[in-house]
Each structure stands twice: as structure tokens, then as C-alpha cells.
Tab-separated table of C-alpha atoms and ligand atoms in Angstrom:
chain	number	residue	atom	x	y	z
A	1	MET	CA	53.336	43.005	-94.712
A	2	ALA	CA	51.413	45.087	-92.210
A	3	LEU	CA	52.442	44.973	-88.568
A	4	LYS	CA	49.186	43.347	-87.511
A	5	ASP	CA	49.877	40.422	-89.815
A	6	LEU	CA	52.762	39.468	-87.564
A	7	PHE	CA	50.294	38.370	-84.934
A	8	THR	CA	47.407	35.999	-84.986
A	9	LYS	CA	44.488	35.899	-82.633
A	10	ASN	CA	43.825	32.235	-83.189
A	11	HIS	CA	46.602	30.482	-81.330
A	12	PRO	CA	46.316	26.730	-81.206
A	13	LYS	CA	45.189	25.775	-77.736
A	14	LYS	CA	48.145	25.788	-75.367
A	15	LYS	CA	48.779	23.138	-72.783
A	16	LYS	CA	48.260	24.349	-69.264
A	17	TYR	CA	51.269	24.395	-66.981
A	18	ALA	CA	51.582	25.380	-63.337
A	19	THR	CA	52.874	28.947	-63.065
A	20	ILE	CA	56.224	29.320	-61.388
A	21	PRO	CA	56.838	32.976	-60.548
A	22	THR	CA	59.923	34.384	-62.233
A	23	GLU	CA	62.483	36.497	-60.400
A	24	THR	CA	60.947	39.675	-61.881
A	25	ALA	CA	57.440	38.660	-60.910
A	26	LYS	CA	58.603	38.140	-57.332
A	27	ASN	CA	60.146	41.593	-57.338
A	28	ASP	CA	57.115	43.301	-58.685
A	29	VAL	CA	54.062	42.466	-56.607
A	30	PRO	CA	52.755	45.855	-55.432
A	31	GLU	CA	49.304	44.599	-54.545
A	32	GLY	CA	50.195	41.015	-53.857
A	33	ILE	CA	50.265	39.210	-50.568
A	34	MET	CA	54.047	39.333	-50.347
A	35	THR	CA	56.538	42.088	-51.140
A	36	LYS	CA	60.253	41.704	-51.703
A	37	CYS	CA	62.528	44.410	-50.350
A	38	PRO	CA	64.751	45.753	-53.141
A	39	SER	CA	67.482	46.485	-50.597
A	40	CYS	CA	67.829	43.366	-48.385
A	41	LYS	CA	65.897	41.062	-50.784
A	42	LYS	CA	63.856	39.613	-47.924
A	43	ILE	CA	60.206	38.822	-48.556
A	44	MET	CA	57.519	40.007	-46.157
A	45	TYR	CA	53.745	40.242	-45.935
A	46	THR	CA	52.550	43.342	-47.788
A	47	LYS	CA	50.012	43.906	-45.013
A	48	GLU	CA	52.770	44.048	-42.383
A	49	LEU	CA	54.880	46.302	-44.598
A	50	THR	CA	51.945	48.687	-45.027
A	51	LYS	CA	51.320	48.617	-41.276
A	52	ASN	CA	54.968	49.590	-40.763
A	53	LEU	CA	54.403	52.655	-43.027
A	54	LYS	CA	56.124	50.939	-45.983
A	55	VAL	CA	59.426	50.705	-44.139
A	56	CYS	CA	61.137	47.288	-44.551
A	57	LEU	CA	60.728	45.240	-41.382
A	58	HIS	CA	64.219	43.763	-41.787
A	59	CYS	CA	66.550	46.532	-43.002
A	60	GLY	CA	64.585	49.787	-42.669
A	61	PHE	CA	64.459	50.468	-46.430
A	62	HIS	CA	61.871	53.167	-47.180
A	63	PHE	CA	59.541	52.234	-50.041
A	64	GLN	CA	58.098	55.188	-51.952
A	65	MET	CA	54.778	56.532	-50.718
A	66	ASN	CA	52.191	58.381	-52.760
A	67	SER	CA	50.454	61.505	-51.497
A	68	ARG	CA	47.364	59.644	-50.214
A	69	GLU	CA	49.435	57.179	-48.210
A	70	ARG	CA	51.430	60.096	-46.837
A	71	ILE	CA	48.314	61.936	-45.693
A	72	ASP	CA	46.975	58.773	-44.063
A	73	SER	CA	50.233	58.138	-42.217
A	74	PHE	CA	51.089	61.691	-41.180
A	75	ILE	CA	47.949	63.728	-40.570
A	76	ASP	CA	45.359	63.212	-37.821
A	77	GLU	CA	42.582	61.040	-39.180
A	78	GLY	CA	39.814	63.019	-40.830
A	79	SER	CA	41.585	66.370	-40.364
A	80	PHE	CA	42.810	66.888	-43.938
A	81	GLU	CA	41.027	69.450	-46.038
A	82	GLU	CA	42.458	69.765	-49.538
A	83	ILE	CA	42.858	73.198	-51.165
A	84	ASN	CA	43.176	74.137	-54.857
A	85	GLU	CA	42.642	70.521	-55.884
A	86	ASN	CA	41.134	71.414	-59.243
A	87	MET	CA	43.992	73.554	-60.531
A	88	MET	CA	45.320	72.057	-63.768
A	89	SER	CA	48.153	72.788	-66.174
A	90	LYS	CA	47.571	74.184	-69.642
A	91	ASN	CA	50.104	73.926	-72.431
A	92	PRO	CA	51.547	77.449	-72.495
A	93	LEU	CA	54.437	76.599	-74.821
A	94	ASN	CA	52.396	74.312	-77.101
A	95	PHE	CA	54.747	71.481	-76.307
A	96	PRO	CA	53.840	68.480	-78.480
A	97	ASP	CA	51.721	65.830	-76.713
A	98	TYR	CA	51.935	67.594	-73.324
A	99	LEU	CA	48.168	67.767	-72.733
A	100	GLU	CA	47.796	64.092	-73.629
A	101	LYS	CA	50.563	63.172	-71.216
A	102	LEU	CA	48.892	65.179	-68.438
A	103	GLU	CA	45.584	63.474	-69.100
A	104	LYS	CA	47.205	60.039	-69.019
A	105	ASP	CA	48.864	60.793	-65.682
A	106	ARG	CA	45.595	62.144	-64.278
A	107	LEU	CA	43.906	58.853	-65.026
A	108	LYS	CA	46.837	56.776	-63.796
A	109	SER	CA	47.459	58.638	-60.537
A	110	ASN	CA	43.963	59.923	-59.768
A	111	LEU	CA	45.542	63.354	-59.186
A	112	ASN	CA	45.193	66.611	-61.098
A	113	GLU	CA	48.831	67.604	-60.592
A	114	ALA	CA	52.112	66.516	-58.994
A	115	VAL	CA	51.404	68.151	-55.636
A	116	VAL	CA	48.541	67.870	-53.161
A	117	THR	CA	48.052	70.783	-50.750
A	118	GLY	CA	45.761	71.273	-47.807
A	119	ILE	CA	45.134	72.050	-44.174
A	120	GLY	CA	45.315	69.418	-41.461
A	121	SER	CA	46.671	68.668	-38.039
A	122	VAL	CA	49.477	66.558	-36.580
A	123	ASN	CA	48.588	65.376	-33.070
A	124	GLY	CA	46.277	68.350	-32.802
A	125	ASN	CA	48.768	70.923	-34.136
A	126	LYS	CA	47.255	72.706	-37.097
A	127	ILE	CA	49.473	72.994	-40.191
A	128	VAL	CA	49.335	73.637	-43.907
A	129	LEU	CA	50.770	70.696	-45.819
A	130	ALA	CA	52.063	70.143	-49.357
A	131	ILE	CA	52.930	66.664	-50.604
A	132	MET	CA	54.593	66.121	-53.933
A	133	ASP	CA	53.658	62.925	-55.726
A	134	ALA	CA	56.142	61.189	-58.015
A	135	SER	CA	53.370	59.210	-59.683
A	136	PHE	CA	52.300	62.315	-61.636
A	137	ARG	CA	54.881	63.409	-64.254
A	138	MET	CA	57.633	62.156	-61.910
A	139	GLY	CA	56.713	64.890	-59.450
A	140	SER	CA	58.124	67.490	-61.833
A	141	MET	CA	57.511	71.155	-61.091
A	142	GLY	CA	55.445	73.020	-63.672
A	143	SER	CA	53.601	76.286	-63.136
A	144	VAL	CA	50.642	74.632	-61.365
A	145	VAL	CA	52.932	72.844	-58.896
A	146	GLY	CA	54.709	76.145	-58.171
A	147	GLU	CA	51.427	78.014	-57.863
A	148	LYS	CA	49.817	75.438	-55.552
A	149	ILE	CA	52.879	75.442	-53.283
A	150	THR	CA	52.965	79.249	-53.239
A	151	LEU	CA	49.252	79.416	-52.381
A	152	ALA	CA	49.786	76.847	-49.625
A	153	ILE	CA	52.601	78.941	-48.118
A	154	GLU	CA	50.352	82.001	-48.266
A	155	LYS	CA	47.558	80.021	-46.617
A	156	ALA	CA	49.911	79.072	-43.759
A	157	ASP	CA	50.866	82.750	-43.468
A	158	GLU	CA	47.227	83.830	-43.380
A	159	LEU	CA	46.343	81.234	-40.722
A	160	SER	CA	49.614	81.779	-38.784
A	161	VAL	CA	50.338	78.044	-38.723
A	162	PRO	CA	53.480	76.100	-39.721
A	163	PHE	CA	54.012	74.976	-43.303
A	164	ILE	CA	55.307	71.445	-43.955
A	165	ILE	CA	56.255	69.979	-47.301
A	166	PHE	CA	57.155	66.455	-48.420
A	167	THR	CA	59.209	66.775	-51.569
A	168	ALA	CA	59.592	64.123	-54.280
A	169	SER	CA	60.541	65.382	-57.678
A	170	GLY	CA	62.419	64.751	-60.877
A	171	GLY	CA	63.058	68.521	-61.071
A	172	ALA	CA	61.660	71.197	-63.354
A	173	ARG	CA	59.031	70.152	-65.916
A	174	MET	CA	60.688	70.381	-69.294
A	175	GLN	CA	57.390	70.814	-71.178
A	176	GLU	CA	56.966	74.192	-69.468
A	177	GLY	CA	60.539	75.401	-70.072
A	178	ALA	CA	61.437	78.726	-68.467
A	179	LEU	CA	57.970	79.028	-66.854
A	180	SER	CA	58.868	75.967	-64.827
A	181	LEU	CA	62.181	77.472	-63.707
A	182	MET	CA	60.384	80.658	-62.608
A	183	GLN	CA	58.570	78.591	-59.963
A	184	MET	CA	61.871	78.298	-58.094
A	185	ALA	CA	61.962	82.068	-57.574
A	186	LYS	CA	58.236	82.360	-56.901
A	187	THR	CA	58.130	79.718	-54.168
A	188	SER	CA	61.362	81.057	-52.623
A	189	VAL	CA	59.948	84.589	-52.380
A	190	ALA	CA	56.755	83.292	-50.777
A	191	LEU	CA	58.839	81.408	-48.192
A	192	LYS	CA	60.926	84.495	-47.489
A	193	ARG	CA	57.775	86.534	-46.784
A	194	PHE	CA	56.404	83.734	-44.603
A	195	SER	CA	59.681	83.659	-42.666
A	196	GLU	CA	59.641	87.439	-42.182
A	197	HIS	CA	56.203	87.058	-40.617
A	198	GLY	CA	57.655	84.500	-38.188
A	199	GLY	CA	56.267	81.407	-39.942
A	200	LEU	CA	57.798	77.986	-39.259
A	201	TYR	CA	58.682	75.964	-42.364
A	202	ILE	CA	59.712	72.288	-42.251
A	203	SER	CA	60.948	70.550	-45.398
A	204	ILE	CA	61.029	66.760	-45.509
A	205	MET	CA	62.878	65.441	-48.538
A	206	THR	CA	61.870	62.006	-49.746
A	207	HIS	CA	63.277	59.823	-52.495
A	208	PRO	CA	63.976	61.313	-55.020
A	209	THR	CA	64.247	65.103	-54.613
A	210	THR	CA	66.204	66.513	-57.514
A	211	GLY	CA	66.785	69.436	-59.884
A	212	GLY	CA	64.971	72.741	-59.438
A	213	VAL	CA	63.006	71.439	-56.445
A	214	SER	CA	66.151	70.535	-54.470
A	215	ALA	CA	67.613	73.895	-55.513
A	216	SER	CA	64.656	75.939	-54.248
A	217	PHE	CA	61.985	75.325	-51.605
A	218	ALA	CA	63.167	71.823	-50.616
A	219	SER	CA	66.377	73.274	-49.166
A	220	LEU	CA	64.903	76.418	-47.639
A	221	GLY	CA	63.303	74.982	-44.509
A	222	ASP	CA	63.884	76.279	-41.008
A	223	PHE	CA	64.399	72.525	-40.638
A	224	ASN	CA	65.595	70.480	-43.594
A	225	PHE	CA	64.975	66.792	-42.970
A	226	ALA	CA	65.154	63.726	-45.176
A	227	GLU	CA	64.062	60.127	-45.129
A	228	PRO	CA	66.861	57.510	-44.906
A	229	GLY	CA	68.463	56.626	-48.227
A	230	ALA	CA	66.705	59.397	-50.179
A	231	LEU	CA	68.429	60.599	-53.335
A	232	ILE	CA	68.775	64.377	-53.087
A	233	ALA	CA	70.544	66.044	-55.972
A	234	PHE	CA	70.662	68.976	-58.316
A	235	ALA	CA	72.412	67.686	-61.445
A	236	GLY	CA	72.841	64.019	-62.263
A	237	ARG	CA	75.922	62.188	-61.071
A	238	ARG	CA	77.317	61.570	-64.567
A	239	VAL	CA	76.974	65.222	-65.588
A	240	ILE	CA	78.980	66.307	-62.540
A	241	GLU	CA	81.649	63.658	-63.041
A	242	GLN	CA	82.076	64.726	-66.632
A	243	SER	CA	82.352	68.415	-65.809
A	244	ILE	CA	84.762	68.123	-62.855
A	245	ARG	CA	86.574	65.087	-64.347
A	246	GLU	CA	86.636	63.294	-61.020
A	247	GLU	CA	84.986	60.174	-59.743
A	248	LEU	CA	82.404	60.900	-57.043
A	249	PRO	CA	82.093	58.957	-53.787
A	250	GLU	CA	79.707	55.997	-53.715
A	251	ASP	CA	77.197	57.620	-51.314
A	252	PHE	CA	77.255	60.991	-53.109
A	253	GLN	CA	73.781	62.613	-53.334
A	254	THR	CA	72.249	60.470	-50.614
A	255	ALA	CA	70.551	61.890	-47.535
A	256	GLU	CA	73.355	60.371	-45.418
A	257	PHE	CA	76.064	62.154	-47.455
A	258	LEU	CA	74.232	65.485	-47.223
A	259	LEU	CA	73.811	65.121	-43.465
A	260	LYS	CA	77.536	64.446	-43.067
A	261	HIS	CA	78.301	67.607	-45.043
A	262	GLY	CA	75.951	69.892	-43.181
A	263	GLN	CA	73.173	70.234	-45.744
A	264	LEU	CA	70.536	68.486	-43.657
A	265	ASP	CA	69.486	68.926	-40.032
A	266	ALA	CA	68.527	65.294	-39.524
A	267	ILE	CA	67.490	62.077	-41.196
A	268	ILE	CA	64.262	60.838	-39.703
A	269	SER	CA	62.832	57.370	-40.152
A	270	ARG	CA	59.222	57.426	-41.281
A	271	VAL	CA	58.390	55.308	-38.250
A	272	ASP	CA	59.456	58.170	-35.917
A	273	LEU	CA	58.313	61.049	-38.088
A	274	VAL	CA	54.979	61.958	-36.517
A	275	GLU	CA	56.482	61.954	-33.018
A	276	LYS	CA	59.484	64.108	-33.983
A	277	ILE	CA	57.529	66.595	-36.072
A	278	THR	CA	54.921	66.870	-33.284
A	279	ASN	CA	57.729	67.755	-30.891
A	280	ILE	CA	59.080	70.442	-33.219
A	281	LEU	CA	55.605	71.889	-33.699
A	282	GLU	CA	55.079	71.937	-29.942
A	283	ILE	CA	58.388	73.601	-29.024
A	284	HIS	CA	57.407	76.415	-31.360
A	285	GLN	CA	54.287	77.041	-29.299
A	286	PRO	CA	54.571	79.267	-26.240
A	287	GLY	CA	55.934	77.178	-23.340
A	288	GLY	CA	56.963	74.248	-25.548
A	289	GLU	CA	59.874	71.947	-24.583
A	290	LEU	CA	62.317	69.888	-26.656
A	291	ALA	CA	61.931	66.169	-25.986
A	292	TRP	CA	64.468	64.640	-28.444
B	301	ZN	ZN1	64.845	45.356	-46.511
């Protein structure tokens, strides 16, 4: 029997019942009127949640943001000018189905790659910005992601303006193998040069920032910040537990844990982000003052 024979298109007419939303349906209403917080389980108006920059009105849980939402919430309106937006990955290692997967993600996310880069301003302070987007290949770093970030750093260097990145990544992109890992060195060298020229680099780690991204440019900021509750990790928890044969603490690999152990400079709520970053940008101008 062929698989299609298991189904029939001609169902007998079903009785109509009122729809009662299931628990899963209530959880998963991204474009609905109401949204349920996965942390405190409270339900709120999606409109109000969006207005509060996708931070839960009750418990402060930070919902994931895509690159467009990030630009809208962080950069002065109308100031963003995207660069290298048409750069696209090839399939250098002939990895099976890779090009099809890229194409599928392009259609799904409306992006050409897992990072958006450009020039913009924050309260009038000009910056170069890179925003990783987890909706494209889980924000993984292939050669185009590495190249776009490197070019953005070089653009900031050329314009003598600060460079800011929002990271969100599942790590290196396995379909590009060693070429993907090389991006760690490439971006790090570009940042080193930028630093030697006196450039200011601010890294803002968002949920999740893992693997080769956490182990390279994400951790190399003059300021390393994170959003509350963000998972920031190199290897997965289970892999580490197996290799050191010890149970890890509950909050291991969270932004809060990293802050406690000196790997972050601060955790900043998205609601305060523009104000705090503006202050940092301004104290790095001649005559600037710290207002924290
Ligand atoms: Zn909540």
C-alpha cells in the first residue's frame, strides 16, 4: 500500500464544535492578541508586550527579538543604512542539501544570512552595528557571517565610530566545517586592529550565544554585556558534565552566572539598553561624563 492510500481527501462531513484552545495553542500565539509568558505563565496583550520591547510586563522575561525588531528598538528612527546585505553563502564543501536549507531559511526569515550589518545612530551617536538573527540557520556562523562582521568592524574603523554587536548564535555552522571555525580568528584579528586604532567595541549577548561565537567576538568587547537570562555557553552542559564527571550548578551558563564569575561587565534590561549604551557612547566622546 502506498503512503498516500493511508489518507483520504473525502472525509465525511464533520460536525462543527466550538474551538477550545488547548494548552499548547495558548502557549504559541506569536501573532495573536494575547501572549503567554513562558517564564511566569501570565497572559498579556501582545500589543503591550511589543510596546515594552518584548520584555514580560510581569516578570521581566526577555522574549527573543529578530534583527528587524532590534533595529527598530535600538537605532534612531530612519537612521539605519544596511551594508553588504546581498552577500550570500555558497556551498564550499559540497555539503548535502546545504544550498536548499539556505534557500528555505531565506524565504522563512526574509534575510540573506544570519547577521545584518549597517550604519546607524543611537540618540545621535553614530555607530556601526551588527545584529545576529537566530531565525536564519539558528544564527550559526558560516563564512558569510564572519565576513560581514569583519567588514562591519573595518567600516567602523574607517569611519572612526564605535562598533556594537548583538550576538545570538548556535555556534559555528557545521555545513562549512573548518571554514566556519576560521571566522573566529578572522573576526578576532579585525577587532584587535580596531582596538589598536582606539576603536570602541561593545558586545551585547542575547539568548542564546553559544559555541564559536561566544568563544570569539562575543567575548572580546571593551564592554561585554548581556540581556537577563541569556544562555551564554561554549560547549553544551551535558558534554561538560560528562567530561569533568561533576554535576554543574543550576544557573550554569546563564548571564547571571557569568556576571557573578567576572565574565560580563553588566546585565542590562532591554528596557534600559538605549539609555545605558547612549551614556557609554557619550563618555567616550571628548568631555563626556558617566551618568550610571
Ligand atoms: Zn513573565
